[in-house]
Amino acid sequence: MLLKNGISLNSFELKGIKFERLYLKLDNKLQLDIDKISITPSNQNSTLETYYIIEAIEYFPLLFEKVNIKSLQLTQAGYDFDLHINFSNDIFQIDSNEFYLYSNLQLLNKKEIVANPVIYLKKQQLYFLGLLHINLLANEASAQTNFYWYDADGMVSFTRKNKEIQINLTSGYFENLSDIFVNFKLHPAINAWTYEYITADKYKLDYLTFTHSLDKPLSLYNLEAKATAYNVKVKFDPRLPEVDIKEVSIFFKDGKLLFDLDTPTYQGKSIDGSFVYISDLIDKKSDYISINIKADTIYDKDIQAILEAYGINLVVTQDSGTIDADITIKIFFASGAVEAKGKFFAQDAIIDLLGYKLPIKEAYIDFKDNAIILRKIKIADDEQVFDVNGVIDADKKLIDLNFKVKHYMKYQTKIEDISFKVLIDYNDAVKIDVPFFNFNVVVDEGVKIEVDNIQNLTPYFPQIPININSGKIVATSQDFTNYEINATLNAVQHYFKSTQYIEDFLINASYNSKIGQIIISVDDKLLYNHNKNELTLRQWDLDLSPIFEKNLIDIKSSNSNLSIYGINSALIINDHKLVSDNYNLHIKDSYITLESIHNKSKVNFLLKGNQLSFNGEKLDDYLLHPLLNFKGIVGGEYRFEIQGTLDKLIGKVEIKGGLVTNMKSYNNLIALINTIPSLAVFKTPGFNEQGMDIEYGTIEFKAVGQYIFLDKLFIKGKSANIVGTGYIDVKNEKIDLDLKIQTIRELGKAIGSIPIAGYIIFGEDKSLSFTAKVEGNLNDPKVRTQTVSEIITTPLHMMLRTIESPFKLLRDIFAPKKKE
């Protein structure tokens, strides 16, 4: 009776629920009118109160004819709700600041409810329309609805069993993702990565599944979803070019958002296997985005720019070859901090380290943030083989490298089996220090290269033709193309000679790296042009002895091109010196040519393949004495020609005029004559203590292998004539000559007056003649004759020395030097 008349209560509280102005009346069914309900939840994160409200609403069609709750205030799962609930004539409505719900509620058999709800989420502009079925006895519900969200639409299925609910959602294709995500309170970086950095032609929600127990706190860790984006453009950073991707599969699970990239390409390079994920969208304290880049393409400036955009500078790029890269970049949303790590494996590649090209056979490079570890780096090509390990501190901009050189033969160096350290500081300027070699480089606006003690380097430059005691080199360039080089060297063994011993060298040089031009000037006496392969000497003599210690075949087959010009310079080979006002010496492939002029004298030399030609015209004694290292003949004029192959040479020497003097053998002959009174008449103006005059002489010979065959020897003098033949064994230093010596008629008449012996010794022409056999050691031959030895031996030695001199020159030039 009381309920039929209606009950009205102004205010009361029941189990944490506060009611204001409640009116309840029973007619056929209950009628309920409440101004305000305030619910204080037991747990701010719990949805238990929501469960109770849903359970109560499900019974409205069974118990109530009308319900009107003007305000139901509730805080649930972090949201503040103020609901206006109305049920009348089987129509149920909820209106709030967050959403609006309209549905019919049809009661079937007092245990089931069928509804067609329409739900509109106001801020999200999301619509749901579908069919709801509630089983009151089983305490379960299910729904199938369509949703419409901007240009997206799809299907939602909902089930509830007691307090357990599950929601499944799929969609069709849609194009606009930004309008959807702006409705969620996400970190700006998350928004950027979901719809700013990643854009696509269209999207599709493949599935979304959410499970929840209504008596527990709401947790998005129970949400799983997958969406697909098609024809995608991704920017790892706004400053970088886009990555082109066929498809991106977006997964949400355990709070993480994963972007799986299908066949991505960056600047035309494959980075297949790369992915991006956001670590935790739920726990704001630990959320970060992780960019994982995998590439088996070249690591060049395009790939490097991705790391540099996040403050990572590896100092290393790749010019060619293959590389496997696995890079992870983490960006923490709360602090903005960036962490990066990665691994590289390079193979058969050219790596650029601060501008230095390294031919990598294989290399393993690890990095974490700006700490880079170089390990197992093997550098090898035809000219170099060595291993490198080290550390790069990109924050401090310091590099510490350890080199283990097995073999290095570049830039005319030869380094084998040594280890050394290279220290690089690339802060304001690049500074390279190699303590082992006393070598350092500074690169700023220009470059400066210093070698404090070149002696530490010279053992590794076997091509340097001088023995350097000490020295310093400084090279500078302002444009990295044109270099100025200054050096001071102290050398004790080299190719150059002068009137004073040369020990200290002041060197100035220029080098152009684009055209490879090198010009070197030394003390204004030497000028070398590398591009033209030209060497010019002024007043310095050039000692070729070390070169001619080699076999001439080796020299001409060295495939080197070199031109040497001498001005008031001489060419020296061992004890022989070719004095010259100017000469041109050219070595080109299989050619060696020499032209030399001194006063009226001219010398020519040609070696073409195996063919040799050597000629001299109008040679005077000033040229001849140092050339033969022999001063026994003064004055006169000389001519020679030699032709043939290196295996067989034919030559001729001509002598015109001259005076034999200052020879021990000649002096001994004069002494013998002075001791025999009867021979005093032999002394004439052309044959006395001042010397012996030569009118004319000629020598014809062949050089075959180690032998020199004298086919013809003829010397005509005012005092005697000499004719002979024989051979010289150069290798074994042996001689075998047969000579005939004939005095002139005046001397024969004087000696022919001696009784009995005159006719036997001088013959009918009243001249003195005799034969001699010269044999044995080339430097001390034995002489045998049929005449008295005191008479014969003395002039024989004199003539033998005269005969021997041209052959000694040939022996020193063409024969290999005897090892002591």
PDB file of N, CA and C in Angstrom, residues 410-468:
ATOM      1  N   LYS A 410     102.591   0.257 -50.264  1.00  0.00           N
ATOM      2  CA  LYS A 410     102.009   1.368 -50.995  1.00  0.00           C
ATOM      3  C   LYS A 410     102.941   2.569 -50.888  1.00  0.00           C
ATOM      4  N   TYR A 411     102.839   3.441 -51.904  1.00  0.00           N
ATOM      5  CA  TYR A 411     103.626   4.673 -51.912  1.00  0.00           C
ATOM      6  C   TYR A 411     105.118   4.377 -51.737  1.00  0.00           C
ATOM      7  N   GLN A 412     105.588   3.301 -52.380  1.00  0.00           N
ATOM      8  CA  GLN A 412     106.993   2.905 -52.389  1.00  0.00           C
ATOM      9  C   GLN A 412     107.501   2.528 -50.999  1.00  0.00           C
ATOM     10  N   THR A 413     106.568   2.126 -50.124  1.00  0.00           N
ATOM     11  CA  THR A 413     106.975   1.663 -48.807  1.00  0.00           C
ATOM     12  C   THR A 413     106.993   0.142 -48.782  1.00  0.00           C
ATOM     13  N   LYS A 414     107.670  -0.384 -47.766  1.00  0.00           N
ATOM     14  CA  LYS A 414     107.669  -1.822 -47.531  1.00  0.00           C
ATOM     15  C   LYS A 414     107.692  -2.026 -46.019  1.00  0.00           C
ATOM     16  N   ILE A 415     106.522  -2.414 -45.489  1.00  0.00           N
ATOM     17  CA  ILE A 415     106.373  -2.620 -44.048  1.00  0.00           C
ATOM     18  C   ILE A 415     105.877  -4.039 -43.831  1.00  0.00           C
ATOM     19  N   GLU A 416     106.537  -4.765 -42.967  1.00  0.00           N
ATOM     20  CA  GLU A 416     106.162  -6.159 -42.715  1.00  0.00           C
ATOM     21  C   GLU A 416     106.283  -6.468 -41.223  1.00  0.00           C
ATOM     22  N   ASP A 417     105.273  -7.177 -40.720  1.00  0.00           N
ATOM     23  CA  ASP A 417     105.303  -7.781 -39.382  1.00  0.00           C
ATOM     24  C   ASP A 417     105.674  -6.774 -38.291  1.00  0.00           C
ATOM     25  N   ILE A 418     104.918  -5.665 -38.231  1.00  0.00           N
ATOM     26  CA  ILE A 418     105.091  -4.731 -37.120  1.00  0.00           C
ATOM     27  C   ILE A 418     103.716  -4.341 -36.581  1.00  0.00           C
ATOM     28  N   SER A 419     103.697  -3.841 -35.355  1.00  0.00           N
ATOM     29  CA  SER A 419     102.472  -3.361 -34.717  1.00  0.00           C
ATOM     30  C   SER A 419     102.715  -1.941 -34.211  1.00  0.00           C
ATOM     31  N   PHE A 420     101.700  -1.109 -34.343  1.00  0.00           N
ATOM     32  CA  PHE A 420     101.836   0.254 -33.849  1.00  0.00           C
ATOM     33  C   PHE A 420     100.447   0.822 -33.567  1.00  0.00           C
ATOM     34  N   LYS A 421     100.423   1.935 -32.854  1.00  0.00           N
ATOM     35  CA  LYS A 421      99.182   2.583 -32.424  1.00  0.00           C
ATOM     36  C   LYS A 421      98.993   3.883 -33.199  1.00  0.00           C
ATOM     37  N   VAL A 422      97.731   4.177 -33.526  1.00  0.00           N
ATOM     38  CA  VAL A 422      97.361   5.439 -34.163  1.00  0.00           C
ATOM     39  C   VAL A 422      96.327   6.131 -33.290  1.00  0.00           C
ATOM     40  N   LEU A 423      96.613   7.351 -32.883  1.00  0.00           N
ATOM     41  CA  LEU A 423      95.709   8.138 -32.026  1.00  0.00           C
ATOM     42  C   LEU A 423      95.146   9.293 -32.850  1.00  0.00           C
ATOM     43  N   ILE A 424      93.825   9.449 -32.819  1.00  0.00           N
ATOM     44  CA  ILE A 424      93.162  10.493 -33.611  1.00  0.00           C
ATOM     45  C   ILE A 424      92.256  11.310 -32.695  1.00  0.00           C
ATOM     46  N   ASP A 425      92.418  12.613 -32.730  1.00  0.00           N
ATOM     47  CA  ASP A 425      91.556  13.553 -32.019  1.00  0.00           C
ATOM     48  C   ASP A 425      90.872  14.412 -33.079  1.00  0.00           C
ATOM     49  N   TYR A 426      89.531  14.312 -33.173  1.00  0.00           N
ATOM     50  CA  TYR A 426      88.834  15.058 -34.218  1.00  0.00           C
ATOM     51  C   TYR A 426      87.833  16.040 -33.610  1.00  0.00           C
ATOM     52  N   ASN A 427      88.278  16.776 -32.590  1.00  0.00           N
ATOM     53  CA  ASN A 427      87.444  17.819 -31.996  1.00  0.00           C
ATOM     54  C   ASN A 427      87.378  19.023 -32.934  1.00  0.00           C
ATOM     55  N   ASP A 428      88.028  20.132 -32.582  1.00  0.00           N
ATOM     56  CA  ASP A 428      87.974  21.294 -33.467  1.00  0.00           C
ATOM     57  C   ASP A 428      88.726  21.020 -34.767  1.00  0.00           C
ATOM     58  N   ALA A 429      89.847  20.347 -34.650  1.00  0.00           N
ATOM     59  CA  ALA A 429      90.621  19.943 -35.822  1.00  0.00           C
ATOM     60  C   ALA A 429      90.920  18.455 -35.696  1.00  0.00           C
ATOM     61  N   VAL A 430      91.216  17.829 -36.815  1.00  0.00           N
ATOM     62  CA  VAL A 430      91.576  16.410 -36.795  1.00  0.00           C
ATOM     63  C   VAL A 430      93.081  16.311 -36.568  1.00  0.00           C
ATOM     64  N   LYS A 431      93.455  15.619 -35.476  1.00  0.00           N
ATOM     65  CA  LYS A 431      94.868  15.434 -35.159  1.00  0.00           C
ATOM     66  C   LYS A 431      95.167  13.940 -35.145  1.00  0.00           C
ATOM     67  N   ILE A 432      96.140  13.550 -35.953  1.00  0.00           N
ATOM     68  CA  ILE A 432      96.534  12.147 -36.067  1.00  0.00           C
ATOM     69  C   ILE A 432      97.966  12.012 -35.588  1.00  0.00           C
ATOM     70  N   ASP A 433      98.182  11.097 -34.653  1.00  0.00           N
ATOM     71  CA  ASP A 433      99.509  10.906 -34.079  1.00  0.00           C
ATOM     72  C   ASP A 433      99.883   9.428 -34.186  1.00  0.00           C
ATOM     73  N   VAL A 434     101.045   9.163 -34.779  1.00  0.00           N
ATOM     74  CA  VAL A 434     101.586   7.801 -34.868  1.00  0.00           C
ATOM     75  C   VAL A 434     102.939   7.814 -34.153  1.00  0.00           C
ATOM     76  N   PRO A 435     102.969   7.565 -32.835  1.00  0.00           N
ATOM     77  CA  PRO A 435     104.225   7.689 -32.079  1.00  0.00           C
ATOM     78  C   PRO A 435     105.345   6.804 -32.612  1.00  0.00           C
ATOM     79  N   PHE A 436     104.998   5.636 -33.097  1.00  0.00           N
ATOM     80  CA  PHE A 436     106.025   4.690 -33.550  1.00  0.00           C
ATOM     81  C   PHE A 436     106.885   5.298 -34.655  1.00  0.00           C
ATOM     82  N   PHE A 437     106.284   6.120 -35.513  1.00  0.00           N
ATOM     83  CA  PHE A 437     107.004   6.710 -36.638  1.00  0.00           C
ATOM     84  C   PHE A 437     107.316   8.192 -36.418  1.00  0.00           C
ATOM     85  N   ASN A 438     107.023   8.737 -35.223  1.00  0.00           N
ATOM     86  CA  ASN A 438     107.179  10.174 -34.986  1.00  0.00           C
ATOM     87  C   ASN A 438     106.456  10.979 -36.068  1.00  0.00           C
ATOM     88  N   PHE A 439     105.228  10.557 -36.346  1.00  0.00           N
ATOM     89  CA  PHE A 439     104.466  11.089 -37.467  1.00  0.00           C
ATOM     90  C   PHE A 439     103.170  11.678 -36.927  1.00  0.00           C
ATOM     91  N   ASN A 440     102.835  12.916 -37.318  1.00  0.00           N
ATOM     92  CA  ASN A 440     101.563  13.501 -36.887  1.00  0.00           C
ATOM     93  C   ASN A 440     100.993  14.388 -37.985  1.00  0.00           C
ATOM     94  N   VAL A 441      99.657  14.461 -37.991  1.00  0.00           N
ATOM     95  CA  VAL A 441      98.916  15.225 -38.984  1.00  0.00           C
ATOM     96  C   VAL A 441      97.871  16.076 -38.275  1.00  0.00           C
ATOM     97  N   VAL A 442      97.720  17.315 -38.706  1.00  0.00           N
ATOM     98  CA  VAL A 442      96.668  18.202 -38.194  1.00  0.00           C
ATOM     99  C   VAL A 442      95.858  18.682 -39.392  1.00  0.00           C
ATOM    100  N   VAL A 443      94.538  18.420 -39.356  1.00  0.00           N
ATOM    101  CA  VAL A 443      93.639  18.831 -40.428  1.00  0.00           C
ATOM    102  C   VAL A 443      92.626  19.806 -39.849  1.00  0.00           C
ATOM    103  N   ASP A 444      92.653  21.042 -40.324  1.00  0.00           N
ATOM    104  CA  ASP A 444      91.692  22.049 -39.870  1.00  0.00           C
ATOM    105  C   ASP A 444      91.129  22.708 -41.125  1.00  0.00           C
ATOM    106  N   GLU A 445      91.348  23.986 -41.282  1.00  0.00           N
ATOM    107  CA  GLU A 445      90.971  24.617 -42.545  1.00  0.00           C
ATOM    108  C   GLU A 445      91.909  24.149 -43.655  1.00  0.00           C
ATOM    109  N   GLY A 446      93.090  23.754 -43.263  1.00  0.00           N
ATOM    110  CA  GLY A 446      94.045  23.139 -44.174  1.00  0.00           C
ATOM    111  C   GLY A 446      94.592  21.885 -43.512  1.00  0.00           C
ATOM    112  N   VAL A 447      95.760  21.451 -43.968  1.00  0.00           N
ATOM    113  CA  VAL A 447      96.361  20.250 -43.406  1.00  0.00           C
ATOM    114  C   VAL A 447      97.852  20.508 -43.194  1.00  0.00           C
ATOM    115  N   LYS A 448      98.375  19.954 -42.113  1.00  0.00           N
ATOM    116  CA  LYS A 448      99.794  20.040 -41.817  1.00  0.00           C
ATOM    117  C   LYS A 448     100.281  18.661 -41.413  1.00  0.00           C
ATOM    118  N   ILE A 449     101.329  18.188 -42.101  1.00  0.00           N
ATOM    119  CA  ILE A 449     101.888  16.867 -41.848  1.00  0.00           C
ATOM    120  C   ILE A 449     103.330  17.043 -41.394  1.00  0.00           C
ATOM    121  N   GLU A 450     103.679  16.429 -40.264  1.00  0.00           N
ATOM    122  CA  GLU A 450     105.026  16.544 -39.730  1.00  0.00           C
ATOM    123  C   GLU A 450     105.604  15.172 -39.438  1.00  0.00           C
ATOM    124  N   VAL A 451     106.885  15.012 -39.797  1.00  0.00           N
ATOM    125  CA  VAL A 451     107.661  13.843 -39.392  1.00  0.00           C
ATOM    126  C   VAL A 451     108.864  14.389 -38.640  1.00  0.00           C
ATOM    127  N   ASP A 452     108.880  14.185 -37.328  1.00  0.00           N
ATOM    128  CA  ASP A 452     109.926  14.786 -36.499  1.00  0.00           C
ATOM    129  C   ASP A 452     111.280  14.123 -36.697  1.00  0.00           C
ATOM    130  N   ASN A 453     111.277  12.832 -36.930  1.00  0.00           N
ATOM    131  CA  ASN A 453     112.540  12.125 -37.149  1.00  0.00           C
ATOM    132  C   ASN A 453     112.352  11.133 -38.276  1.00  0.00           C
ATOM    133  N   ILE A 454     112.784  11.530 -39.457  1.00  0.00           N
ATOM    134  CA  ILE A 454     112.523  10.695 -40.631  1.00  0.00           C
ATOM    135  C   ILE A 454     113.291   9.386 -40.573  1.00  0.00           C
ATOM    136  N   GLN A 455     114.301   9.309 -39.712  1.00  0.00           N
ATOM    137  CA  GLN A 455     115.079   8.069 -39.621  1.00  0.00           C
ATOM    138  C   GLN A 455     114.212   6.893 -39.195  1.00  0.00           C
ATOM    139  N   ASN A 456     113.119   7.178 -38.438  1.00  0.00           N
ATOM    140  CA  ASN A 456     112.213   6.107 -38.033  1.00  0.00           C
ATOM    141  C   ASN A 456     111.390   5.578 -39.202  1.00  0.00           C
ATOM    142  N   LEU A 457     111.306   6.353 -40.279  1.00  0.00           N
ATOM    143  CA  LEU A 457     110.524   5.935 -41.437  1.00  0.00           C
ATOM    144  C   LEU A 457     111.364   5.311 -42.543  1.00  0.00           C
ATOM    145  N   THR A 458     112.603   5.745 -42.668  1.00  0.00           N
ATOM    146  CA  THR A 458     113.408   5.317 -43.815  1.00  0.00           C
ATOM    147  C   THR A 458     113.593   3.808 -43.927  1.00  0.00           C
ATOM    148  N   PRO A 459     113.626   3.025 -42.823  1.00  0.00           N
ATOM    149  CA  PRO A 459     113.746   1.574 -43.027  1.00  0.00           C
ATOM    150  C   PRO A 459     112.591   0.974 -43.805  1.00  0.00           C
ATOM    151  N   TYR A 460     111.459   1.692 -43.869  1.00  0.00           N
ATOM    152  CA  TYR A 460     110.277   1.160 -44.538  1.00  0.00           C
ATOM    153  C   TYR A 460     110.092   1.754 -45.927  1.00  0.00           C
ATOM    154  N   PHE A 461     111.119   2.492 -46.388  1.00  0.00           N
ATOM    155  CA  PHE A 461     111.116   3.037 -47.745  1.00  0.00           C
ATOM    156  C   PHE A 461     112.375   2.554 -48.459  1.00  0.00           C
ATOM    157  N   PRO A 462     112.368   1.294 -48.880  1.00  0.00           N
ATOM    158  CA  PRO A 462     113.589   0.742 -49.493  1.00  0.00           C
ATOM    159  C   PRO A 462     113.961   1.407 -50.808  1.00  0.00           C
ATOM    160  N   GLN A 463     113.020   2.107 -51.456  1.00  0.00           N
ATOM    161  CA  GLN A 463     113.311   2.751 -52.727  1.00  0.00           C
ATOM    162  C   GLN A 463     114.068   4.054 -52.566  1.00  0.00           C
ATOM    163  N   ILE A 464     114.147   4.560 -51.326  1.00  0.00           N
ATOM    164  CA  ILE A 464     114.900   5.791 -51.119  1.00  0.00           C
ATOM    165  C   ILE A 464     116.375   5.518 -51.389  1.00  0.00           C
ATOM    166  N   PRO A 465     116.982   6.220 -52.329  1.00  0.00           N
ATOM    167  CA  PRO A 465     118.350   5.877 -52.746  1.00  0.00           C
ATOM    168  C   PRO A 465     119.433   6.460 -51.856  1.00  0.00           C
ATOM    169  N   ILE A 466     119.077   6.974 -50.710  1.00  0.00           N
ATOM    170  CA  ILE A 466     120.082   7.573 -49.840  1.00  0.00           C
ATOM    171  C   ILE A 466     119.933   7.010 -48.439  1.00  0.00           C
ATOM    172  N   ASN A 467     121.039   7.055 -47.731  1.00  0.00           N
ATOM    173  CA  ASN A 467     121.063   6.594 -46.342  1.00  0.00           C
ATOM    174  C   ASN A 467     120.953   7.811 -45.445  1.00  0.00           C
ATOM    175  N   ILE A 468     119.792   7.967 -44.801  1.00  0.00           N
ATOM    176  CA  ILE A 468     119.494   9.177 -44.040  1.00  0.00           C
ATOM    177  C   ILE A 468     119.822   8.957 -42.562  1.00  0.00           C
TER     178      ILE A 468
END
